[in-house]
Coordinates of C-alpha atoms in Angstrom, one line a residue:
Chain A
X464 CA -31.2 147.0 -73.6
X465 CA -27.8 145.1 -73.2
X466 CA -27.2 142.8 -76.1
X467 CA -23.6 141.7 -75.4
X468 CA -21.1 141.7 -72.6
X469 CA -17.5 142.8 -73.3
X470 CA -14.8 141.9 -70.7
X471 CA -11.6 143.5 -69.6
X472 CA -9.4 140.4 -69.0
X473 CA -6.2 141.2 -67.1
X474 CA -7.2 141.7 -63.5
X475 CA -10.9 141.3 -64.2
X476 CA -11.1 137.7 -65.4
X477 CA -7.6 136.5 -64.7
X478 CA -5.2 137.0 -61.7
X479 CA -2.1 138.2 -63.6
X480 CA 0.0 139.1 -60.5
X481 CA -0.1 135.7 -58.8
X482 CA 0.5 133.8 -62.1
X483 CA 3.4 136.1 -63.3
X484 CA 5.0 135.9 -59.9
X485 CA 4.8 132.1 -59.9
X486 CA 6.4 131.8 -63.3
X487 CA 9.1 134.4 -62.5
X488 CA 9.9 132.6 -59.3
X489 CA 10.4 129.4 -61.2
X490 CA 12.9 131.1 -63.5
X491 CA 14.7 132.8 -60.6
X492 CA 15.1 129.5 -58.8
X493 CA 16.5 128.0 -62.0
X494 CA 19.1 130.7 -62.5
X495 CA 19.9 131.1 -58.7
X496 CA 18.4 134.5 -58.3
X497 CA 16.0 133.9 -55.4
X498 CA 17.1 137.3 -54.2
X499 CA 14.5 138.9 -56.5
X500 CA 11.0 139.2 -55.1
X501 CA 8.8 137.7 -57.8
X502 CA 5.7 139.7 -56.7
X503 CA 7.8 142.9 -57.0
X504 CA 9.0 141.7 -60.4
X505 CA 5.4 141.1 -61.5
X506 CA 4.5 144.7 -60.4
X507 CA 7.5 146.1 -62.2
X508 CA 6.5 144.3 -65.4
X509 CA 2.9 145.5 -65.1
X510 CA 4.3 149.0 -64.5
X511 CA 5.8 149.0 -68.0
X512 CA 2.5 148.0 -69.6
X513 CA 0.8 151.4 -69.9
X514 CA 4.0 153.2 -71.1
X515 CA 4.6 150.6 -73.8
X516 CA 1.0 150.9 -75.1
X517 CA 1.2 154.7 -74.9
X518 CA 3.8 154.6 -77.6
X519 CA 1.1 153.1 -79.9
X520 CA -1.8 155.2 -78.6
X521 CA 0.2 158.4 -79.2
X522 CA 0.9 157.5 -82.8
X523 CA 4.6 157.4 -82.2
X524 CA 4.5 153.7 -83.1
X525 CA 1.9 151.8 -85.1
X526 CA -0.3 149.2 -83.3
X527 CA 2.0 146.5 -82.0
X528 CA 0.7 143.3 -80.5
X529 CA 0.9 142.9 -76.7
X530 CA 2.9 139.7 -77.0
X531 CA 5.7 141.7 -78.5
X532 CA 5.4 144.6 -76.1
X533 CA 5.5 142.1 -73.2
X534 CA 8.8 140.7 -74.6
X535 CA 10.3 144.2 -75.0
X536 CA 9.3 145.2 -71.5
X537 CA 10.7 141.9 -70.2
X538 CA 14.0 142.8 -71.8
X539 CA 13.9 146.1 -70.0
X540 CA 13.5 144.3 -66.7
X541 CA 16.2 141.8 -67.5
X542 CA 18.6 144.7 -67.7
X543 CA 17.2 146.5 -64.7
X544 CA 17.4 143.4 -62.4
X545 CA 20.6 142.2 -64.1
X546 CA 19.0 138.8 -64.9
X547 CA 21.2 136.2 -66.7
X548 CA 18.9 133.8 -68.5
X549 CA 19.1 132.1 -71.9
X550 CA 17.0 133.2 -74.9
X551 CA 14.6 130.2 -74.7
X552 CA 13.9 130.9 -71.0
X553 CA 13.2 134.6 -71.7
X554 CA 11.0 133.8 -74.7
X555 CA 9.0 131.4 -72.6
X556 CA 8.7 133.8 -69.7
X557 CA 7.5 136.6 -72.1
X558 CA 4.6 134.2 -72.9
X559 CA 3.7 133.8 -69.3
X560 CA 0.9 136.3 -70.0
X561 CA -0.7 133.6 -72.1
X562 CA -0.9 131.3 -69.0
X563 CA -2.6 133.4 -66.4
X564 CA -5.0 131.6 -64.1
X565 CA -8.7 132.8 -63.9
X566 CA -10.1 134.1 -60.6
X567 CA -11.9 131.3 -58.8
X568 CA -15.4 132.6 -59.9
X569 CA -14.5 133.4 -63.5
X570 CA -15.3 130.2 -65.4
X571 CA -18.6 129.6 -63.5
X572 CA -19.6 133.3 -63.9
X573 CA -18.8 133.5 -67.6
X574 CA -20.6 130.2 -68.3
X575 CA -23.8 131.5 -66.7
X576 CA -23.5 134.9 -68.3
X577 CA -23.1 133.3 -71.7
X578 CA -26.4 131.5 -71.5
X579 CA -28.1 134.9 -71.9
X580 CA -25.6 137.2 -73.6
X581 CA -22.8 136.9 -76.1
X582 CA -19.5 137.3 -74.1
X583 CA -16.5 138.7 -75.8
X584 CA -13.1 140.0 -74.7
X585 CA -12.4 143.7 -74.9
X586 CA -8.8 143.5 -73.8
X587 CA -5.6 145.0 -74.8
X588 CA -4.3 141.5 -75.3
X589 CA -3.8 140.3 -78.9
X590 CA -5.8 137.5 -80.3
X591 CA -3.1 134.7 -80.0
X592 CA -2.6 135.7 -76.4
X593 CA -6.3 135.8 -75.6
X594 CA -6.9 132.5 -77.4
X595 CA -4.1 130.8 -75.4
X596 CA -5.4 132.3 -72.2
X597 CA -8.9 131.0 -72.9
X598 CA -7.6 127.5 -73.6
X599 CA -5.4 127.6 -70.5
X600 CA -8.2 128.6 -68.2
X601 CA -11.3 127.3 -70.0
X602 CA -12.8 130.7 -70.6
X603 CA -15.8 130.2 -72.9
X604 CA -15.6 133.4 -75.1
X605 CA -17.9 133.8 -78.0
X606 CA -15.4 136.0 -79.8
X607 CA -12.1 137.8 -79.1
X608 CA -12.5 141.5 -79.7
X609 CA -10.6 144.6 -78.4
X610 CA -7.2 146.0 -79.3
X611 CA -6.2 143.8 -82.2
X612 CA -9.7 143.6 -83.8
X613 CA -9.9 147.4 -83.7
X614 CA -6.2 148.1 -84.2
X615 CA -6.1 150.4 -81.2
X616 CA -5.4 150.2 -77.5
X617 CA -7.9 151.1 -74.7
X618 CA -8.7 153.6 -73.4
X619 CA -8.9 155.3 -76.8
X620 CA -12.6 155.5 -77.9
X621 CA -12.2 153.4 -81.1
X622 CA -11.3 150.3 -79.1
X623 CA -14.8 150.4 -77.5
X624 CA -16.7 151.8 -80.4
X625 CA -15.0 149.5 -82.9
X626 CA -15.9 146.5 -80.9
X627 CA -19.6 147.5 -80.8
X628 CA -19.5 148.2 -84.5
X629 CA -18.0 144.7 -85.3
X630 CA -20.7 143.1 -83.2
X631 CA -23.3 145.0 -85.2
X632 CA -24.8 146.7 -82.1
X633 CA -25.0 150.2 -80.8
X634 CA -22.6 151.4 -78.1
X635 CA -25.3 151.5 -75.5
X636 CA -26.2 147.9 -76.2
X637 CA -22.7 146.8 -75.2
X638 CA -21.7 146.5 -71.5
X639 CA -18.1 146.6 -70.5
X640 CA -17.3 144.5 -67.5
X641 CA -14.1 145.6 -65.8
X642 CA -12.3 145.8 -62.4
X643 CA -10.9 149.2 -63.3
X644 CA -12.7 152.5 -62.9
X645 CA -10.6 154.2 -65.6
X646 CA -11.5 151.6 -68.2
X647 CA -15.2 151.9 -67.3
X648 CA -15.0 155.7 -67.4
X649 CA -13.6 155.6 -70.9
X650 CA -16.3 153.1 -72.0
X651 CA -19.1 155.2 -70.5
X652 CA -17.8 158.3 -72.3
X653 CA -18.3 156.3 -75.5
X654 CA -21.9 155.4 -74.5
X655 CA -21.4 151.8 -73.3
X656 CA -23.1 150.4 -70.3
X657 CA -20.8 149.6 -67.4
X658 CA -20.4 146.8 -64.9
X659 CA -17.8 147.0 -62.1
X660 CA -16.4 143.8 -60.6
X661 CA -14.4 144.3 -57.5
X662 CA -11.0 142.5 -57.5
X663 CA -9.4 143.7 -54.3
X664 CA -6.5 141.2 -54.6
X665 CA -5.4 142.3 -58.1
X666 CA -2.4 144.1 -56.6
X667 CA -2.1 141.8 -53.7
X668 CA -4.4 144.0 -51.5
X669 CA -2.7 147.3 -52.3
X670 CA -5.0 150.1 -53.4
X671 CA -5.7 150.5 -57.1
X672 CA -4.2 153.5 -58.9
X673 CA -7.5 154.7 -60.5
X674 CA -9.6 155.6 -57.4
X675 CA -10.2 159.1 -58.9
X676 CA -12.1 157.6 -61.8
X677 CA -14.7 155.9 -59.6
X678 CA -18.3 156.6 -60.5
X679 CA -21.7 154.9 -59.8
X680 CA -21.7 152.2 -62.5
X681 CA -24.7 150.6 -64.0
X682 CA -23.9 147.3 -62.2
X683 CA -21.6 146.5 -59.4
X684 CA -20.6 143.0 -58.2
X685 CA -18.0 141.3 -56.1
X686 CA -17.5 138.5 -58.6
X687 CA -18.6 137.3 -62.0
X688 CA -21.1 134.8 -60.5
X689 CA -22.6 137.7 -58.5
X690 CA -22.8 139.7 -61.8
X691 CA -24.7 136.7 -63.3
X692 CA -27.1 137.0 -60.4
X693 CA -27.5 140.8 -61.0
X694 CA -28.2 140.2 -64.7
X695 CA -30.7 137.4 -64.1
X696 CA -28.5 134.6 -65.6
Chain B
X51 CA 3.4 120.3 -87.4
X52 CA -0.3 121.5 -87.3
X53 CA -0.8 124.0 -84.5
X54 CA -4.4 125.1 -85.3
X55 CA -7.4 124.3 -87.5
X56 CA -9.2 126.9 -89.5
X57 CA -12.6 126.1 -90.9
X58 CA -14.5 127.2 -93.9
X59 CA -18.1 127.4 -92.5
X60 CA -20.8 127.8 -95.2
X61 CA -21.2 124.3 -96.6
X62 CA -18.4 122.8 -94.5
X63 CA -19.8 123.2 -91.0
X64 CA -23.3 124.4 -91.6
X65 CA -26.0 123.3 -94.2
X66 CA -26.8 126.7 -95.7
X67 CA -29.1 125.4 -98.5
X68 CA -31.6 123.5 -96.3
X69 CA -31.8 126.3 -93.7
X70 CA -32.2 129.2 -96.2
X71 CA -34.8 127.2 -98.1
X72 CA -36.7 126.6 -94.9
X73 CA -36.7 130.3 -93.9
X74 CA -37.6 131.4 -97.4
X75 CA -40.5 128.9 -97.5
X76 CA -41.9 130.4 -94.3
X77 CA -41.8 133.9 -95.9
X78 CA -43.3 132.7 -99.1
X79 CA -46.2 131.0 -97.2
X80 CA -46.8 134.2 -95.2
X81 CA -47.0 136.4 -98.4
X82 CA -48.9 133.8 -100.5
X83 CA -46.0 133.1 -102.9
X84 CA -45.8 129.3 -102.6
X85 CA -45.2 129.3 -106.3
X86 CA -41.5 130.0 -105.7
X87 CA -39.4 126.9 -105.1
X88 CA -37.5 127.7 -101.9
X89 CA -34.5 125.5 -102.8
X90 CA -34.2 127.2 -106.1
X91 CA -34.4 130.6 -104.3
X92 CA -31.6 129.5 -101.9
X93 CA -29.4 128.5 -104.9
X94 CA -30.1 131.8 -106.6
X95 CA -29.2 133.7 -103.5
X96 CA -25.9 131.7 -103.1
X97 CA -25.3 132.4 -106.8
X98 CA -25.0 136.1 -106.1
X99 CA -22.5 135.5 -103.3
X100 CA -19.3 135.3 -105.2
X101 CA -20.1 138.2 -107.6
X102 CA -20.9 140.4 -104.5
X103 CA -17.6 139.6 -102.9
X104 CA -15.8 140.0 -106.2
X105 CA -16.6 143.7 -106.1
X106 CA -14.5 143.9 -102.9
X107 CA -11.8 141.5 -104.0
X108 CA -11.3 143.5 -107.2
X109 CA -10.8 146.7 -105.3
X110 CA -13.9 148.3 -106.9
X111 CA -15.4 148.5 -103.4
X112 CA -13.8 148.5 -100.0
X113 CA -14.3 145.4 -97.7
X114 CA -18.0 145.3 -96.9
X115 CA -19.4 142.9 -94.3
X116 CA -21.2 139.8 -95.6
X117 CA -24.4 140.7 -93.6
X118 CA -24.7 143.8 -95.8
X119 CA -23.8 142.0 -99.0
X120 CA -26.5 139.4 -98.1
X121 CA -29.1 142.1 -97.7
X122 CA -28.1 143.7 -101.1
X123 CA -28.3 140.4 -102.9
X124 CA -31.6 139.6 -101.3
X125 CA -32.9 142.9 -102.7
X126 CA -31.8 141.8 -106.1
X127 CA -33.8 138.6 -105.7
X128 CA -36.8 140.5 -104.4
X129 CA -36.9 142.3 -107.7
X130 CA -36.1 139.2 -109.8
X131 CA -38.8 137.1 -108.2
X132 CA -41.2 140.1 -107.8
X133 CA -41.6 139.5 -104.1
X134 CA -43.9 141.8 -102.1
X135 CA -42.8 141.7 -98.5
X136 CA -42.5 144.4 -95.8
X137 CA -39.1 145.8 -94.7
X138 CA -39.1 143.9 -91.4
X139 CA -39.7 140.6 -93.1
X140 CA -36.9 141.3 -95.6
X141 CA -34.5 142.5 -92.9
X142 CA -35.1 139.3 -90.9
X143 CA -34.8 137.1 -94.0
X144 CA -31.4 138.7 -94.8
X145 CA -30.2 137.6 -91.4
X146 CA -31.3 134.0 -92.1
X147 CA -27.5 133.4 -92.8
X148 CA -27.0 133.9 -89.0
X149 CA -29.3 130.9 -88.3
X150 CA -28.0 128.1 -90.5
X151 CA -28.1 124.7 -88.9
X152 CA -24.9 122.7 -88.5
X153 CA -24.4 119.3 -90.3
X154 CA -25.3 116.5 -87.9
X155 CA -21.6 115.7 -87.1
X156 CA -20.3 119.3 -86.8
X157 CA -20.7 119.9 -83.1
X158 CA -19.4 116.5 -82.0
X159 CA -16.5 116.8 -84.5
X160 CA -15.5 120.3 -83.5
X161 CA -15.7 119.4 -79.8
X162 CA -13.3 116.5 -80.3
X163 CA -11.0 118.5 -82.5
X164 CA -10.9 121.3 -80.0
X165 CA -9.4 119.0 -77.3
X166 CA -6.2 118.9 -79.3
X167 CA -6.1 122.0 -81.5
X168 CA -7.3 125.6 -81.4
X169 CA -10.3 125.8 -83.8
X170 CA -11.1 129.0 -85.5
X171 CA -13.3 130.1 -88.4
X172 CA -11.7 131.1 -91.7
X173 CA -14.9 132.1 -93.4
X174 CA -16.1 135.0 -95.5
X175 CA -18.8 135.6 -92.9
X176 CA -18.3 138.7 -90.7
X177 CA -17.8 138.4 -87.0
X178 CA -21.4 139.3 -85.9
X179 CA -22.8 136.7 -88.4
X180 CA -20.3 134.0 -87.3
X181 CA -20.9 134.7 -83.6
X182 CA -24.7 134.4 -84.1
X183 CA -24.2 131.2 -86.1
X184 CA -22.0 129.7 -83.3
X185 CA -24.6 130.5 -80.7
X186 CA -27.4 129.2 -82.9
X187 CA -25.8 125.9 -83.5
X188 CA -23.5 125.5 -80.5
X189 CA -20.2 125.7 -82.5
X190 CA -17.4 125.9 -79.9
X191 CA -14.9 128.2 -81.8
X192 CA -11.8 129.4 -80.0
X193 CA -11.8 132.5 -82.2
X194 CA -13.5 134.0 -85.2
X195 CA -11.0 134.8 -87.9
X196 CA -11.2 135.1 -91.7
X197 CA -12.5 137.9 -93.9
X198 CA -13.3 140.6 -91.3
X199 CA -10.2 139.9 -89.2
X200 CA -8.0 140.3 -92.2
X201 CA -10.2 142.8 -94.1
X202 CA -10.2 140.7 -97.2
X203 CA -12.3 137.9 -98.8
X204 CA -11.1 134.4 -99.7
X205 CA -9.6 133.2 -101.9
X206 CA -7.3 136.1 -101.8
X207 CA -4.0 135.1 -100.1
X208 CA -4.1 137.6 -97.3
X209 CA -7.3 136.0 -95.9
X210 CA -5.3 132.8 -95.2
X211 CA -1.9 134.4 -94.5
X212 CA -3.4 137.1 -92.2
X213 CA -5.3 134.5 -90.2
X214 CA -2.1 132.6 -89.6
X215 CA -0.3 135.8 -88.7
X216 CA -2.9 136.8 -86.1
X217 CA -2.7 133.4 -84.6
X218 CA 1.1 133.9 -84.3
X219 CA 1.9 130.7 -86.3
X220 CA 3.5 130.0 -89.7
X221 CA 1.2 129.2 -92.6
X222 CA 2.2 125.6 -92.7
X223 CA 1.2 125.2 -89.0
X224 CA -2.4 126.2 -89.9
X225 CA -4.7 123.6 -91.6
X226 CA -7.7 124.8 -93.5
X227 CA -10.7 122.4 -93.2
X228 CA -13.1 122.9 -96.1
X229 CA -15.6 121.1 -98.3
X230 CA -14.5 123.1 -101.4
X231 CA -11.5 122.2 -103.5
X232 CA -11.1 125.8 -104.7
X233 CA -10.8 127.1 -101.2
X234 CA -8.2 124.4 -100.3
X235 CA -6.2 125.0 -103.5
X236 CA -5.9 128.7 -102.5
X237 CA -4.9 127.8 -99.0
X238 CA -2.3 125.3 -100.2
X239 CA -0.9 128.0 -102.6
X240 CA -0.3 130.1 -99.4
X241 CA 1.5 127.1 -97.7
X242 CA -1.3 126.0 -95.4
X243 CA -2.0 122.4 -94.7
X244 CA -5.3 121.1 -96.1
X245 CA -8.2 118.9 -94.9
X246 CA -11.1 118.1 -97.2
X247 CA -14.5 117.2 -95.7
X248 CA -16.9 115.7 -98.2
X249 CA -20.4 117.4 -98.1
X250 CA -22.2 115.7 -101.0
X251 CA -25.6 117.2 -100.0
X252 CA -24.4 120.9 -99.9
X253 CA -26.1 121.5 -103.2
X254 CA -28.9 119.0 -102.6
X255 CA -26.9 116.3 -104.3
X256 CA -26.0 118.2 -107.4
X257 CA -22.3 118.3 -108.4
X258 CA -20.0 121.0 -107.0
X259 CA -18.8 123.6 -109.4
X260 CA -15.1 123.3 -108.4
X261 CA -14.2 119.8 -109.5
X262 CA -11.3 121.1 -111.6
X263 CA -9.6 122.3 -108.4
X264 CA -9.5 118.8 -106.9
X265 CA -6.1 117.7 -105.6
X266 CA -4.8 115.0 -103.2
X267 CA -5.2 116.9 -99.9
X268 CA -3.3 116.3 -96.7
X269 CA -6.4 114.8 -95.0
X270 CA -9.7 113.6 -96.4
X271 CA -12.8 112.7 -94.4
X272 CA -16.5 112.2 -94.8
X273 CA -17.4 114.2 -91.7
X274 CA -15.8 116.3 -88.9
X275 CA -16.0 113.3 -86.6
X276 CA -14.0 111.2 -89.1
X277 CA -11.5 114.1 -89.4
X278 CA -11.2 113.9 -85.6
X279 CA -10.4 110.2 -86.0
X280 CA -7.7 111.0 -88.7
X281 CA -6.1 113.6 -86.5
X282 CA -6.1 111.4 -83.4
X283 CA -8.6 113.5 -81.4

């Protein structure tokens, strides 16, 4: 039944929090601001992610690439934390989202899953960001789909339905793989198959904010290699 | 200067004529029509390619995926050659464009080029077609760009400019790799860098129809492995 696997990326395939905190810490050391907790900074940055996309989802703003939203939300944090850094440093830090490290099982899991299924991204990251991330971490995607390909941000239905349409398959032939119940719930409402991958350390061990959206998913695994086991890859 | 390589695919990376002739020959054998020359049939099919896209380029028809155009032009040939085949056979033959074999140097060349540059398609093939072709031949693309990503067919400027824009780079930081002078000329007019790969057997040894568009390109090579040499990969 499943003809392709589409992956949420931030949190599901890559560990954004550890990577962003590491890059922020390097900047804070450079500018003598070791008083700022880099993990708290990473969480604050991620906290501005949904509101920034909501501007586009609501129609108040046309689709705008995540690279630019990340720069805008960084500027908000620069003000909030009173950070004094030069433009080159901030421009580079904004692109830290292109340099997130994969979870330890991601490359091995994707490589096995790819032997049987086309594997594509279904992320809110734009193409240039996803491409850089793939080259940074060695993620062997068959194609980069999702927000920029469909011109719309998850969890709006067209992000899921448009990705299936571009792949030339029916929604129920596409399986979303994600560590977030809310993402999977939106995909299921569009008719997609669903695979949950548990990433308990995405928020450093703190509980995820989307418990209420939990359902019994078509597949559940503790890693992408375990998902490969489940799918017979 | 060059930050990414974008590839024409049909004729440049894959040998469409041999593969289409082989698949057509199998169909003709099955239906007892060995009187039709499969190479002539492949050339006739390719001959309907530009006119079909021109309907979209001219604005007479909205952007329509190549998979569908290929099916429509096949139906034209079915009538022209008076071919009696069932729907399943024709539906499968229309997708023969998803199963074209790479030239012998393509995978090795792309693999080397990818070590230094992001490599993307800049083809008129739609995403599902390009994805299938990549899995069929083991083509290690970083991303599938071109007609469907930009919503427009080459050689219209936005196909080239839109691909550079999505990649987040300037037109002169993107190099088109193609076996066709007309494609390279259109890319150069948009400010792209250009690399010509000679594919003398694309039309079975017959001369190419775009001699008049020949220029001195930024790079010239007899294969993708030779292009890797030229680019220091």
